[in-house]
Tab-separated table of C-alpha atoms and ligand atoms in Angstrom:
chain	number	residue	atom	x	y	z
Q	265	MET	CA	-162.997	134.986	-43.213
Q	266	GLN	CA	-164.017	137.541	-45.956
Q	267	PHE	CA	-163.919	138.094	-49.453
Q	268	PRO	CA	-161.616	138.850	-51.300
Q	269	THR	CA	-158.940	137.541	-48.798
Q	270	THR	CA	-160.999	134.257	-48.422
Q	271	ARG	CA	-161.834	132.641	-51.750
Q	272	THR	CA	-163.608	129.339	-51.349
Q	273	ARG	CA	-163.092	128.441	-54.899
Q	274	ARG	CA	-159.391	127.861	-54.323
Q	275	LEU	CA	-160.179	124.584	-52.923
Q	276	ARG	CA	-162.286	123.684	-55.940
Q	277	LEU	CA	-159.828	124.689	-58.482
Q	278	SER	CA	-158.555	121.397	-59.690
Q	279	PRO	CA	-159.286	117.581	-59.521
Q	280	ALA	CA	-156.088	117.324	-57.454
Q	281	ILE	CA	-157.208	119.760	-54.797
Q	282	ARG	CA	-160.751	118.587	-54.691
Q	283	ARG	CA	-159.411	115.081	-54.133
Q	284	VAL	CA	-157.340	116.056	-51.229
Q	285	VAL	CA	-159.904	118.281	-49.276
Q	286	GLY	CA	-162.872	115.974	-49.832
Q	287	GLU	CA	-164.649	115.231	-46.633
Q	288	THR	CA	-166.417	111.936	-47.317
Q	289	ASP	CA	-165.053	108.557	-48.715
Q	290	LEU	CA	-166.468	105.833	-50.577
Q	291	THR	CA	-164.712	102.584	-50.265
Q	292	PRO	CA	-165.908	99.008	-51.249
Q	293	ARG	CA	-165.767	97.649	-47.740
Q	294	ARG	CA	-168.484	100.115	-46.775
Q	295	PHE	CA	-171.062	98.509	-49.224
Q	296	ILE	CA	-173.154	95.490	-48.571
Q	297	GLN	CA	-174.764	93.750	-51.557
Q	298	PRO	CA	-178.313	92.367	-51.167
Q	299	VAL	CA	-179.018	89.174	-53.065
Q	300	PHE	CA	-182.188	87.179	-53.595
Q	301	VAL	CA	-182.175	83.566	-53.722
Q	302	VAL	CA	-185.205	81.604	-54.908
Q	303	GLU	CA	-185.997	77.909	-54.041
Q	304	ASN	CA	-188.063	77.225	-57.310
Q	305	PRO	CA	-185.610	77.357	-60.244
Q	306	ALA	CA	-188.407	78.238	-62.583
Q	307	ALA	CA	-188.739	81.534	-60.591
Q	308	ALA	CA	-185.193	82.594	-61.087
Q	309	GLY	CA	-184.375	85.334	-63.495
Q	310	PRO	CA	-184.337	89.282	-64.026
Q	311	LEU	CA	-186.720	91.556	-62.052
Q	312	ASP	CA	-188.877	93.816	-63.933
Q	313	ALA	CA	-188.934	96.555	-61.504
Q	314	MET	CA	-185.229	96.389	-60.486
Q	315	PRO	CA	-183.416	96.231	-63.843
Q	316	GLY	CA	-179.850	94.614	-63.492
Q	317	GLN	CA	-181.076	92.540	-60.336
Q	318	ARG	CA	-182.324	89.049	-60.538
Q	319	ARG	CA	-183.323	86.067	-58.413
Q	320	TRP	CA	-180.765	83.517	-58.268
Q	321	THR	CA	-181.145	79.665	-57.731
Q	322	VAL	CA	-179.364	78.218	-54.756
Q	323	ASP	CA	-176.688	76.679	-57.168
Q	324	GLU	CA	-176.079	79.953	-59.134
Q	325	LEU	CA	-175.881	82.134	-56.034
Q	326	VAL	CA	-172.103	81.677	-55.659
Q	327	GLU	CA	-171.576	83.735	-58.814
Q	328	PRO	CA	-172.909	87.055	-57.577
Q	329	CYS	CA	-171.341	86.518	-54.273
Q	330	ARG	CA	-167.962	85.832	-55.665
Q	331	ARG	CA	-168.139	88.919	-57.936
Q	332	ALA	CA	-169.015	90.942	-54.790
Q	333	ALA	CA	-166.047	89.496	-52.765
Q	334	ASP	CA	-163.772	90.240	-55.838
Q	335	ALA	CA	-164.795	93.614	-55.847
Q	336	GLY	CA	-164.082	93.975	-52.161
Q	337	VAL	CA	-167.495	94.823	-50.883
Q	338	GLY	CA	-168.024	94.537	-47.088
Q	339	GLY	CA	-170.320	91.405	-47.340
Q	340	VAL	CA	-173.697	90.244	-48.868
Q	341	LEU	CA	-177.151	90.188	-47.360
Q	342	LEU	CA	-179.366	87.254	-48.277
Q	343	PHE	CA	-183.126	87.228	-48.806
Q	344	GLY	CA	-184.943	83.876	-49.667
Q	345	ILE	CA	-188.013	83.211	-51.537
Q	346	PRO	CA	-189.305	79.832	-50.478
Q	347	ASN	CA	-191.638	77.428	-52.367
Q	348	ARG	CA	-193.880	76.940	-49.489
Q	349	LYS	CA	-195.794	79.599	-47.498
Q	350	ASP	CA	-197.914	78.836	-44.457
Q	351	ALA	CA	-199.462	80.605	-41.522
Q	352	MET	CA	-196.439	79.751	-39.378
Q	353	ALA	CA	-193.728	80.475	-41.811
Q	354	SER	CA	-192.277	77.015	-41.370
Q	355	ALA	CA	-190.008	77.379	-44.290
Q	356	ALA	CA	-188.263	80.293	-42.609
Q	357	TYR	CA	-186.637	78.165	-39.898
Q	358	ALA	CA	-186.400	74.790	-41.806
Q	359	ALA	CA	-183.001	73.326	-41.661
Q	360	ASP	CA	-183.076	72.677	-45.284
Q	361	GLY	CA	-184.820	75.928	-46.179
Q	362	VAL	CA	-183.569	78.018	-49.186
Q	363	VAL	CA	-181.571	80.472	-47.141
Q	364	GLN	CA	-180.115	77.697	-44.936
Q	365	ARG	CA	-178.944	75.960	-47.991
Q	366	ALA	CA	-177.656	78.900	-49.660
Q	367	VAL	CA	-175.669	80.049	-46.550
Q	368	ALA	CA	-173.890	76.639	-46.331
Q	369	ILE	CA	-172.905	76.665	-49.841
Q	370	ILE	CA	-171.541	80.306	-49.830
Q	371	LYS	CA	-169.888	79.729	-46.575
Q	372	ARG	CA	-168.057	76.574	-48.097
Q	373	GLU	CA	-167.049	78.340	-51.326
Q	374	LEU	CA	-166.356	81.816	-50.038
Q	375	PRO	CA	-165.358	81.451	-46.192
Q	376	ASP	CA	-163.940	84.951	-45.915
Q	377	LEU	CA	-167.068	86.639	-47.367
Q	378	LEU	CA	-169.103	88.369	-44.547
Q	379	LEU	CA	-172.544	86.727	-44.808
Q	380	ILE	CA	-175.723	88.602	-43.374
Q	381	THR	CA	-179.124	87.071	-43.512
Q	382	ASP	CA	-182.413	88.952	-43.392
Q	383	VAL	CA	-184.524	87.457	-40.660
Q	384	CYS	CA	-188.249	88.116	-41.315
Q	385	LEU	CA	-191.277	86.068	-41.898
Q	386	CYS	CA	-193.099	87.979	-44.550
Q	387	ALA	CA	-191.811	86.067	-47.469
Q	388	TYR	CA	-192.663	82.709	-45.718
Q	389	MET	CA	-196.214	83.566	-44.420
Q	390	ASP	CA	-199.214	82.871	-46.658
Q	391	HIS	CA	-200.546	86.240	-45.623
Q	392	GLY	CA	-197.441	88.155	-46.232
Q	393	HIS	CA	-197.191	89.922	-42.887
Q	394	CYS	CA	-194.009	89.962	-40.840
Q	395	GLY	CA	-195.394	88.130	-38.013
Q	396	VAL	CA	-198.103	85.623	-36.799
Q	397	LEU	CA	-201.497	86.877	-37.542
Q	398	ARG	CA	-204.227	86.760	-34.840
Q	399	ASP	CA	-207.634	88.223	-35.500
Q	400	GLY	CA	-206.261	90.339	-38.228
Q	401	ASN	CA	-203.509	91.593	-36.132
Q	402	VAL	CA	-199.889	90.770	-36.145
Q	403	ASP	CA	-199.241	89.101	-32.659
Q	404	ASN	CA	-196.151	90.711	-31.462
Q	405	ASP	CA	-195.055	88.138	-28.775
Q	406	ALA	CA	-196.072	85.064	-30.646
Q	407	SER	CA	-193.799	86.124	-33.540
Q	408	LEU	CA	-190.702	86.397	-31.307
Q	409	GLU	CA	-190.446	82.677	-30.905
Q	410	LEU	CA	-190.409	82.155	-34.782
Q	411	LEU	CA	-187.999	85.050	-35.533
Q	412	ALA	CA	-185.673	83.584	-32.949
Q	413	ARG	CA	-185.888	80.156	-34.371
Q	414	THR	CA	-185.099	81.488	-37.777
Q	415	ALA	CA	-182.037	83.418	-36.668
Q	416	VAL	CA	-180.698	80.463	-34.941
Q	417	SER	CA	-181.265	78.201	-38.051
Q	418	HIS	CA	-179.398	80.778	-40.079
Q	419	ALA	CA	-176.493	80.857	-37.744
Q	420	ARG	CA	-176.433	77.051	-37.694
Q	421	ALA	CA	-176.078	77.024	-41.284
Q	422	GLY	CA	-173.103	79.458	-41.027
Q	423	ALA	CA	-174.359	83.065	-41.204
Q	424	ASP	CA	-172.179	85.619	-39.718
Q	425	ILE	CA	-174.734	88.223	-38.856
Q	426	ALA	CA	-178.613	87.955	-38.380
Q	427	ALA	CA	-180.372	91.068	-39.379
Q	428	PRO	CA	-184.138	91.067	-38.103
Q	429	SER	CA	-186.341	93.389	-40.340
Q	430	ASP	CA	-189.757	92.461	-38.867
Q	431	MET	CA	-190.158	95.483	-36.457
Q	432	MET	CA	-191.552	93.374	-33.480
Q	433	ASP	CA	-190.839	94.793	-30.166
Q	434	GLY	CA	-188.281	92.749	-28.305
Q	435	ARG	CA	-187.003	90.862	-31.253
Q	436	VAL	CA	-183.259	91.616	-30.548
Q	437	ALA	CA	-183.493	90.413	-26.929
Q	438	ALA	CA	-185.357	87.360	-28.138
Q	439	ILE	CA	-182.955	86.536	-30.969
Q	440	ARG	CA	-179.701	87.155	-28.714
Q	441	ALA	CA	-181.098	84.927	-26.026
Q	442	ALA	CA	-181.882	82.160	-28.435
Q	443	LEU	CA	-178.581	82.450	-30.216
Q	444	ASP	CA	-176.770	82.333	-26.799
Q	445	ARG	CA	-178.753	79.381	-25.577
Q	446	ASP	CA	-177.704	77.338	-28.632
Q	447	GLY	CA	-174.139	78.376	-28.507
Q	448	PHE	CA	-174.020	81.009	-31.194
Q	449	THR	CA	-172.578	83.638	-28.846
Q	450	HIS	CA	-170.274	84.886	-31.638
Q	451	THR	CA	-173.222	85.482	-34.205
Q	452	ALA	CA	-173.746	89.314	-34.425
Q	453	ILE	CA	-177.167	91.101	-34.721
Q	454	LEU	CA	-177.653	93.894	-37.161
Q	455	SER	CA	-180.975	95.314	-36.123
Q	456	TYR	CA	-183.145	97.060	-38.673
Q	457	ALA	CA	-183.915	99.224	-35.682
Q	458	VAL	CA	-185.291	102.168	-37.615
Q	459	LYS	CA	-187.370	100.902	-40.540
Q	460	TYR	CA	-190.149	103.066	-41.838
Q	461	ALA	CA	-193.522	101.867	-43.418
Q	462	SER	CA	-192.241	103.069	-46.718
Q	463	ALA	CA	-193.667	102.988	-50.257
Q	464	PHE	CA	-190.003	102.757	-51.380
Q	465	TYR	CA	-190.150	99.009	-50.792
Q	466	GLY	CA	-192.482	98.403	-53.743
Q	467	PRO	CA	-190.123	96.667	-56.183
Q	468	PHE	CA	-188.543	94.595	-53.439
Q	469	ARG	CA	-191.835	93.054	-52.453
Q	470	GLU	CA	-192.309	91.816	-56.016
Q	471	ALA	CA	-188.886	90.307	-56.047
Q	472	ALA	CA	-189.334	88.679	-52.634
Q	473	GLU	CA	-193.091	88.036	-53.126
Q	474	SER	CA	-193.657	89.482	-49.769
Q	475	ALA	CA	-196.341	91.986	-50.152
Q	476	PRO	CA	-199.069	91.811	-47.439
Q	477	GLN	CA	-202.196	90.112	-48.724
Q	478	SER	CA	-204.484	92.413	-46.664
Q	479	GLY	CA	-203.806	95.847	-45.008
Q	480	ASP	CA	-200.260	97.274	-44.536
Q	481	ARG	CA	-197.450	97.299	-42.326
Q	482	LYS	CA	-198.093	100.617	-40.587
Q	483	GLY	CA	-198.974	98.804	-37.382
Q	484	TYR	CA	-195.322	97.738	-37.052
Q	485	GLN	CA	-193.104	99.642	-39.261
Q	486	MET	CA	-192.464	103.308	-38.354
Q	487	ASP	CA	-194.432	106.418	-39.363
Q	488	PRO	CA	-192.414	108.417	-41.901
Q	489	ALA	CA	-193.392	111.599	-40.006
Q	490	ASN	CA	-191.304	110.563	-36.952
Q	491	ALA	CA	-187.634	111.227	-36.227
Q	492	ARG	CA	-187.459	111.497	-32.499
Q	493	GLU	CA	-188.976	108.166	-32.205
Q	494	ALA	CA	-186.013	106.772	-34.443
Q	495	VAL	CA	-183.744	107.751	-31.570
Q	496	LYS	CA	-185.792	105.916	-29.125
Q	497	LEU	CA	-185.846	102.717	-31.357
Q	498	ALA	CA	-182.203	102.749	-31.889
Q	499	ARG	CA	-181.410	103.078	-28.190
Q	500	MET	CA	-183.901	100.171	-27.391
Q	501	ALA	CA	-182.167	97.849	-30.051
Q	502	GLU	CA	-178.755	98.844	-28.462
Q	503	GLN	CA	-179.951	98.070	-24.937
Q	504	GLU	CA	-181.409	94.780	-26.063
Q	505	GLY	CA	-178.064	93.727	-27.457
Q	506	ALA	CA	-177.917	94.827	-31.123
Q	507	ASP	CA	-174.316	94.843	-32.305
Q	508	MET	CA	-175.122	97.248	-35.253
Q	509	LEU	CA	-178.021	99.371	-36.296
Q	510	MET	CA	-179.880	100.164	-39.441
Q	511	VAL	CA	-181.872	102.991	-40.952
Q	512	LYS	CA	-184.226	102.302	-43.821
Q	513	PRO	CA	-184.775	103.581	-46.499
Q	514	ALA	CA	-181.727	105.922	-46.970
Q	515	LEU	CA	-182.054	108.979	-49.013
Q	516	PRO	CA	-185.564	110.146	-47.864
Q	517	TYR	CA	-184.228	109.781	-44.367
Q	518	LEU	CA	-180.797	111.502	-44.220
Q	519	ASP	CA	-181.841	113.471	-41.335
Q	520	VAL	CA	-182.749	110.380	-39.309
Q	521	ILE	CA	-179.303	108.749	-40.195
Q	522	ARG	CA	-177.703	111.851	-38.781
Q	523	ARG	CA	-179.785	111.633	-35.573
Q	524	VAL	CA	-179.210	108.091	-34.985
Q	525	ARG	CA	-175.435	108.308	-35.835
Q	526	ASP	CA	-175.225	111.178	-32.945
Q	527	ALA	CA	-177.250	109.112	-30.446
Q	528	THR	CA	-175.319	105.871	-30.443
Q	529	THR	CA	-171.793	104.583	-30.806
Q	530	LEU	CA	-172.613	101.304	-32.579
Q	531	PRO	CA	-171.696	100.842	-36.289
Q	532	LEU	CA	-174.595	102.150	-38.370
Q	533	ALA	CA	-175.946	100.984	-41.652
Q	534	ALA	CA	-178.374	102.607	-44.042
Q	535	TYR	CA	-180.421	100.706	-46.596
Q	536	HIS	CA	-180.660	102.253	-49.947
Q	537	VAL	CA	-183.822	100.404	-50.946
Q	538	SER	CA	-185.415	98.941	-54.056
Q	539	GLY	CA	-187.522	102.060	-54.795
Q	540	GLU	CA	-184.591	104.310	-54.594
Q	541	TYR	CA	-182.725	101.884	-56.925
Q	542	ALA	CA	-185.703	101.692	-59.398
Q	543	MET	CA	-185.977	105.497	-59.670
Q	544	ILE	CA	-182.459	105.890	-60.641
Q	545	GLU	CA	-182.766	103.040	-63.080
Q	546	ALA	CA	-185.992	104.396	-64.641
Q	547	ALA	CA	-184.875	108.026	-65.011
Q	548	ALA	CA	-181.476	106.809	-66.415
Q	549	ALA	CA	-183.177	104.544	-69.039
Q	550	ASN	CA	-185.094	107.593	-70.237
Q	551	GLY	CA	-181.810	109.592	-70.534
Q	552	TRP	CA	-182.938	112.069	-67.946
Q	553	ILE	CA	-180.030	111.654	-65.655
Q	554	ASP	CA	-176.316	110.693	-65.617
Q	555	ARG	CA	-176.826	107.326	-64.131
Q	556	ASP	CA	-173.346	106.711	-62.578
Q	557	ARG	CA	-172.919	110.247	-61.195
Q	558	VAL	CA	-176.321	109.919	-59.593
Q	559	ILE	CA	-175.389	106.750	-58.068
Q	560	HIS	CA	-171.994	108.113	-56.791
Q	561	GLU	CA	-173.741	111.141	-55.311
Q	562	SER	CA	-176.482	109.284	-53.715
Q	563	LEU	CA	-174.003	106.924	-51.879
Q	564	THR	CA	-171.788	109.941	-50.948
Q	565	ALA	CA	-174.815	111.651	-49.408
Q	566	ILE	CA	-175.628	108.649	-47.303
Q	567	ARG	CA	-172.088	108.367	-46.073
Q	568	ARG	CA	-172.009	112.094	-45.328
Q	569	ALA	CA	-175.215	111.826	-43.271
Q	570	GLY	CA	-173.414	109.466	-40.972
Q	571	ALA	CA	-173.831	105.874	-42.387
Q	572	ASP	CA	-170.842	103.830	-41.881
Q	573	ILE	CA	-172.225	100.997	-44.115
Q	574	ILE	CA	-174.483	101.200	-47.127
Q	575	ILE	CA	-176.620	98.388	-48.154
Q	576	THR	CA	-177.366	99.039	-51.820
Q	577	TYR	CA	-178.054	97.108	-54.941
Q	578	TYR	CA	-175.318	99.014	-56.343
Q	579	ALA	CA	-172.721	97.621	-54.126
Q	580	THR	CA	-170.746	95.387	-56.423
Q	581	GLU	CA	-170.985	97.688	-59.363
Q	582	ALA	CA	-169.850	100.803	-57.230
Q	583	ALA	CA	-167.142	98.858	-55.635
Q	584	GLU	CA	-165.932	97.656	-59.262
Q	585	ARG	CA	-165.803	101.291	-60.329
Q	586	LEU	CA	-164.056	102.424	-57.181
Q	587	ILE	CA	-161.195	99.938	-57.576
Q	588	SER	CA	-160.850	99.966	-61.474
J	617	PBG	C1	-188.714	92.333	-45.089
J	617	PBG	C2	-187.951	93.309	-45.881
J	617	PBG	C3	-188.372	94.408	-46.776
J	617	PBG	C4	-187.283	94.928	-47.224
J	617	PBG	C5	-186.043	94.349	-46.662
J	617	PBG	N1	-186.608	93.392	-45.677
J	617	PBG	C6	-189.702	94.685	-47.355
J	617	PBG	C7	-190.789	95.087	-46.260
J	617	PBG	O1	-190.611	95.450	-45.107
J	617	PBG	O2	-191.943	95.284	-46.839
J	617	PBG	C8	-187.112	96.015	-48.173
J	617	PBG	C9	-185.839	96.175	-49.033
J	617	PBG	C10	-186.011	96.948	-50.182
J	617	PBG	O3	-187.021	97.657	-50.690
J	617	PBG	O4	-184.897	96.994	-50.990
J	617	PBG	N2	-189.585	92.673	-44.132
């Protein structure tokens, strides 16, 4: 393999040849579209830090879901913003909660669309942490019961997949047991197994009103310095019964995506999070980058690193561009 016999540029000569030798595909089915549903209609509308994204009312929500389905995306991931927050996150597992109502409507209107729900307590707790607070600390074991109840209530409403994002130890096992006990043996679990304590969630917390009122999430989310630990958490989630795994955020953690991909056989998702989206939008708004090309390159990089599935705010838009 030596120049001049070997010339690597031969395979880059034309769009036709580049197309046939490209190693990584982007297809709509690989994308999951996150959507925000808000209980209070007055709080619906566009999000400052996430231009192009909005909070939908329960009644409006079918619209973005239908658009995603028409574009051929793999599914939608639902986040709820409730009216009422308390110390037990009771609105998270209320039968008539905002997510439960939204799930029922989407399932009725779009029965073939894969529906994933984020299972967490932060947006439902008056203190904004992902579990029950005791003496200023998030009590792991006390939180499991509430998370399990939340997942079961989503399944009862019609969700296909429960996606716990809280980072409590043992949540996958607790949720699996609770689902099975109530007869939801067919409801799958997508574990946010490898979720970092990341500054890239900033815009999301504004959208979901889920910022912790005191302290931070470093006591339960992972240290960005750690990659070996990611493999450990992925294996634990698999052993507890997770059907699919997730690494989050995506672009700053491509090495972690690769390691987890190589360490398990489960389908692997990567979450291209709100701050990653906001950076692209801000730079593009200033005319500093070619927005569409940066989006395509970012999603390709995440796939190349080993993600089977990409959860991204660009899901519908990117899918529409791919099919048009
Ligand atoms: C809830 C949750 C968060 C995100 C998804 N689920 C925020 C957090 O952990 O603080 C972040 C998603 C994004 O930034 O796009 N725990």
